[in-house]
Every structure is written in C-alpha cells, then in structure tokens.
Amino acid sequence: MKRSYLPHTDDDRKAMLEAIGVKKAEELFVDIPATLRLQRPLDLPAALAEPDLAEELKALAGKNASLSDHLCFLGAGAYDHYIPSVVDHVLGRSEFYTAYTQYQPEISQGYLQALWEYQSMICEITGMDVANASMYDGGTAVAEAAMLACGATNRRGVVAPATLHPHYRTILGTYGIDRDYAIADAPQENGVTDLAQLKAMVNGDTAAVILQYPNFFGCIEDVKTAAEIAHAQGALLIVAADPIALGLLEAPGNLGADVVVGEGQAMGIPLSFGGPYLGFFAATEKLIRKMPGRIVGQTTDHEGTRGFVLTLQAREQHIRREKANSNICSNEALCALAATVYLAAVGKEGFSQVANLSLQKAHYAYESLLKLDGVSAVFAAPFFKEFVIRCAKPIAEINERLLGDKIIGGLDLGRYDEKMQNCMLVCVTEKRSKAEIDRFVERLGAIL
Amino acid sequence: MNILQELKYSKDHEWVKIEGNRATVGITDFAQSQLGDVVFVEVPSVNAAVKSGAGFSVVESVKAVSDIYAPLSGTVVEVNEGLTDAPETVNSDPYGEGWIAVIEISDASEVAQLMDADAYAAFIQAGGE
C-alpha cells in the first residue's frame, strides 16, 4: 500500500486556494523574483517502501567510520568519553525531548529545575558564582565572553593566545568584525602561552585575556599568573576549559578567572559529526547582569513554596535589544540536560576518576610512542589527555594507513600551522584500554 | 509627590544639586515611583566623560530597565557605590542616600536649561514625558 505522509489531499489544497482567491500555490511566491526560484521539481530519488528505505540508509551509514568499530585517538575539542546509558534514557523522555523554551514557569518546573541543577554543577566544576543555561558550543561561548568583557570594561582589546583552539580563534574573529573588538595574538613558547610576551601586550585598552585550560595542544597553562597580568591592567581573564580536566585540575575560579567558558560535549554528548554540542558559560557574581543567554533562578512563590524561573531577563534581547552586550537567547537545553545527567550519574568521585584515567592513559601512550623510531617529542610542558608528537612521515599518509586498520589517528597539526608539519595531536580518553593503546603504538611503529 | 525647592530638574526626571562646579545627580521621587521597586543600579565609572542628554547610568526595576541620561556634560568624579548592594535606596531616599553620581561640570551654560522646582512640578502635572 502506498502511503503519503503529507497531511493535505489535492481537494484540501484546492479548497484552501479557493478560499483565498488564488489559482495556484505558485502565485503565493510572486514576490520572489522568478530568477531566484527553482523552476523544476526537487532532484530526489523515487519513493521507497519502508523496509527498502531502512536498507538504503543502513548502507549509507555503513560508509561512515563509526566509533562502534574504530579506535579513536582524535580529540582537539571533540572527545570520545564514555556516556553512561542513563543519559539517553532521561534525554529521550518527551517531557524533555519535545519541550520548548521554559518561558512559562507554571508548566516548566521540571525542565527549569534540571537547568538550574546544570548551572549549579557548572559553577561547582569551574569554581564560579553563576552560570547561564548554556550556549551553542565552546567556540561561540569564547566569543560571547569576549563581548561581555568589552561591555563590562568599556574597552575593545582582546588578547588571544596562539595556544587557543584555531576554530575558537576563527569564531572570535568573526564575532569581532561586527562587535568591533581588536584581537591581538599572544605567542606560545614550548606549548604554553609566553607570559612575558603576554604581559608586554596587555595594557589599558585590554578588555580581556583569553586562556585555554588545558590548551589546544593539551598543555596546562599558568592561569594564576595570567589572571594577575590581566587584573594588573584592569582587564578580565577568560578561561576556556575542558570540563573533564577540571575533575583533576584546580578550578579556574580559584585561580582568578573572571569568566570560565568551554565545550561541554565531553559530558554525556556523542561526537555525532560535530554537533549539536554544548557551550557552558560561568562568571563571577559581579558580571551576572552582563552575561549573555538565559539564567534560571531559584525562588519562592507567595506561599513560600520553592520554584524556578528564568531570571534577570532585562539583559535579554526582548527588553533592551540595542543596549545588550549580546542578543543571544538560543541555548542547548537538551545538551545541557545531557551534561546534568552525566555529572549526576558519574558523581564527584567518578568525575575525578574519568579525569585521572584519561591522564594516566594519555601519559602511558605518550611514553610508549616516544620509544618508537621516527617519533619525537615536541613540547615539554605538562599535559592532560592530549599531546603532540612529531613523526618521520606526513601525518595525512599515516592517518590514511591507520584508518585501514580501523584506527582514527590524531589531528594533523600541519593543517593549522606551517611550522607544525608532521606533528600529530593525539588524544587518549578513559575509554582506551591498554591493549588498544598498545595496538595503536604497534601499528604506528610499523607504518614509520 | 516630593519635589525639593533647592534642586534643579531635567526633562528626563533627574534632579541636580549644584555646588560650585560640581553637580550631584539622582532620579526624582516621581521617577522612582514610576519605575517601581529598583533592583539594580549600574553606576557610571569614575573619570568617565558624560554628555548632556546621553545615557550614563542604568536603573533596573522589577518592571523595566531605564537609561538615566546625564543632565549636564562633564566628568564623573564620584559615584554612589552603596547602590550596588542597596539599590532600593533609590526608592526610599531618592534625594539623599539614593544619589547616583557627582559630575564636574564642563559647560556651566547648560545649567540654565534645567527646570526649577515649580517648573518641574508643572512639567509633571502636564504629563511631562
């Protein structure tokens, strides 16, 4: 039986067109110049029966190198950490899965409370006073933080380190075009920001210094000193952090950060080809009214019962659009929920354990790789779960051969920096077993 | 509606207390009553240059967010830091503890543009906006 999923029959369409006095639906598009309109039917293959379609899509999906049958040593901002099964079960509940923005607290208490829990956990991890209900992703969160800093300080200089993720740097530049902030790039020395150079670059026009923690190369930056350098000139320190690393490292809030942002994908969100991801955004209480996006607050009703609402909305686009530092309201509520369930599931100890296992396994991999002929160290700075190695052959060639062995190798840094030809950024999470790491080392050794 | 005789007033409902070349600025009793409960005041920065008629502070109430416009041009020399922790002072004592900033006047001729108490009373009566 042939079934159409379109709700309207030809008779329905005819009746509607007659009701508004139009002969054909095309007449409704006369305002769009004919040259801009597609003058032919969409180029789609013929309809298929459902079982055939399922087969077709399975075949297409089979062309992907998925993590169910490949070993992943690629990170660089998107990480293959374990996702407890409870995450998807909670996420799939229609109360969460199909909900719209929580504008009406009287019918959104469950979701509002979940987002409030999320904010509380982000505050705890980052060591900050207040967090918003999330942003698109890590990169946009960095750019929003720069905008906040410019608005809060009435300055327009932003110092970004060479150790910042190149994609984040690109987004920062894109936002900067419209927001008119001036970005200066601070050089790196041995894998971390050159603090002496940074100090020379920060002045009375600097709104913010940005630091990534751990940085793009996996190395641990000196947040405390960077904060002192920024604050000495009245600038803010923005830290872009890997939340998993904060299971081990000192919270940036305790080191003097004014804003802590980052990519939350590692907390319960699948890699899924780059999105949707989760930007988290936390700040000191002093900056709460400058923050972008939504904030969920806990309050009491007139009977004294605890309840949750979207709060401080005066900052948002629907009240003071032209005055706001940011007009963003969109957030990643479902991804924020995933992170909340993830953190609740692993708990404090589990969270530290994930970080510690990633650290130990990454260091085991690093030491094993350095024993190979044709592999050398690049940086000496302490690292967390990612590190850079230099190989005797081009990385693209190595990765192609690794893929043949169902291993996804590290990132080819030569794509981002001419000086880093033959350098690979390797990532090792808690998911990699010793046997898997050994296999990767053995295969790489054979290729070199 | 409380209007003090010794002060000058702007059409944006700010009061101005002139002492030599310094002007203490706040919002009037009428303005605070229109705003409702004030929950936040963003005071300007000390040393900020301000221009007559341009926004230099923000008052947020439970109902709305309003820009406060500088009644005179000059330089901010003092701000009421106390409003950060106690913004409600703007409601309870608009002409006293609820002051917002002190401006060092750069153009004394602008003072003549301000209203006296009687003119301001008439301005409100006429539904001054």
PDB file of N, CA and C in Angstrom, chain A residues 27 75 77 102 105 147 160 168 178 228 244 275 283 407 427 443:
ATOM      1  N   GLU A  27       1.421  31.155  -7.167  1.00  0.00           N
ATOM      2  CA  GLU A  27       1.094  32.577  -7.130  1.00  0.00           C
ATOM      3  C   GLU A  27       1.455  33.205  -5.782  1.00  0.00           C
ATOM      4  N   GLY A  75      41.063  14.046  19.143  1.00  0.00           N
ATOM      5  CA  GLY A  75      40.338  14.875  20.122  1.00  0.00           C
ATOM      6  C   GLY A  75      40.168  16.272  19.579  1.00  0.00           C
ATOM      7  N   GLY A  77      39.062  19.088  20.846  1.00  0.00           N
ATOM      8  CA  GLY A  77      37.828  19.809  21.122  1.00  0.00           C
ATOM      9  C   GLY A  77      36.570  18.962  21.045  1.00  0.00           C
ATOM     10  N   GLN A 102      11.541  27.490  28.266  1.00  0.00           N
ATOM     11  CA  GLN A 102      10.806  27.457  29.536  1.00  0.00           C
ATOM     12  C   GLN A 102      10.289  28.848  29.921  1.00  0.00           C
ATOM     13  N   PRO A 105       6.894  29.428  33.625  1.00  0.00           N
ATOM     14  CA  PRO A 105       7.360  28.597  34.739  1.00  0.00           C
ATOM     15  C   PRO A 105       6.275  27.666  35.277  1.00  0.00           C
ATOM     16  N   MET A 147      32.812  39.461  24.190  1.00  0.00           N
ATOM     17  CA  MET A 147      31.836  40.546  24.084  1.00  0.00           C
ATOM     18  C   MET A 147      31.457  41.056  25.467  1.00  0.00           C
ATOM     19  N   ALA A 160      44.294  37.003  22.523  1.00  0.00           N
ATOM     20  CA  ALA A 160      44.058  35.563  22.357  1.00  0.00           C
ATOM     21  C   ALA A 160      45.405  34.875  22.180  1.00  0.00           C
ATOM     22  N   TYR A 168      38.125  28.163  17.602  1.00  0.00           N
ATOM     23  CA  TYR A 168      37.630  29.171  18.548  1.00  0.00           C
ATOM     24  C   TYR A 168      38.156  30.544  18.122  1.00  0.00           C
ATOM     25  N   ASP A 178      31.783  42.353  13.709  1.00  0.00           N
ATOM     26  CA  ASP A 178      30.567  43.095  13.989  1.00  0.00           C
ATOM     27  C   ASP A 178      30.674  43.885  15.289  1.00  0.00           C
ATOM     28  N   GLU A 228      46.777  37.442  37.104  1.00  0.00           N
ATOM     29  CA  GLU A 228      47.466  38.590  37.719  1.00  0.00           C
ATOM     30  C   GLU A 228      47.860  39.613  36.656  1.00  0.00           C
ATOM     31  N   ILE A 244      36.217  18.092  31.724  1.00  0.00           N
ATOM     32  CA  ILE A 244      36.727  16.816  32.239  1.00  0.00           C
ATOM     33  C   ILE A 244      38.044  17.048  32.999  1.00  0.00           C
ATOM     34  N   GLY A 275      28.238  18.035  16.195  1.00  0.00           N
ATOM     35  CA  GLY A 275      27.185  18.803  16.830  1.00  0.00           C
ATOM     36  C   GLY A 275      25.855  18.083  16.797  1.00  0.00           C
ATOM     37  N   ALA A 283      30.541  32.857  35.328  1.00  0.00           N
ATOM     38  CA  ALA A 283      31.218  34.125  35.629  1.00  0.00           C
ATOM     39  C   ALA A 283      31.145  34.425  37.119  1.00  0.00           C
ATOM     40  N   ILE A 407      41.773   2.413  12.816  1.00  0.00           N
ATOM     41  CA  ILE A 407      42.233   3.302  13.887  1.00  0.00           C
ATOM     42  C   ILE A 407      42.140   4.742  13.379  1.00  0.00           C
ATOM     43  N   CYS A 427      44.960  12.195  21.235  1.00  0.00           N
ATOM     44  CA  CYS A 427      44.085  12.267  22.409  1.00  0.00           C
ATOM     45  C   CYS A 427      43.820  10.854  22.931  1.00  0.00           C
ATOM     46  N   ARG A 443      50.961  -0.334  15.497  1.00  0.00           N
ATOM     47  CA  ARG A 443      50.633  -0.016  14.104  1.00  0.00           C
ATOM     48  C   ARG A 443      51.412   1.199  13.609  1.00  0.00           C
TER      49      ARG A 443
END
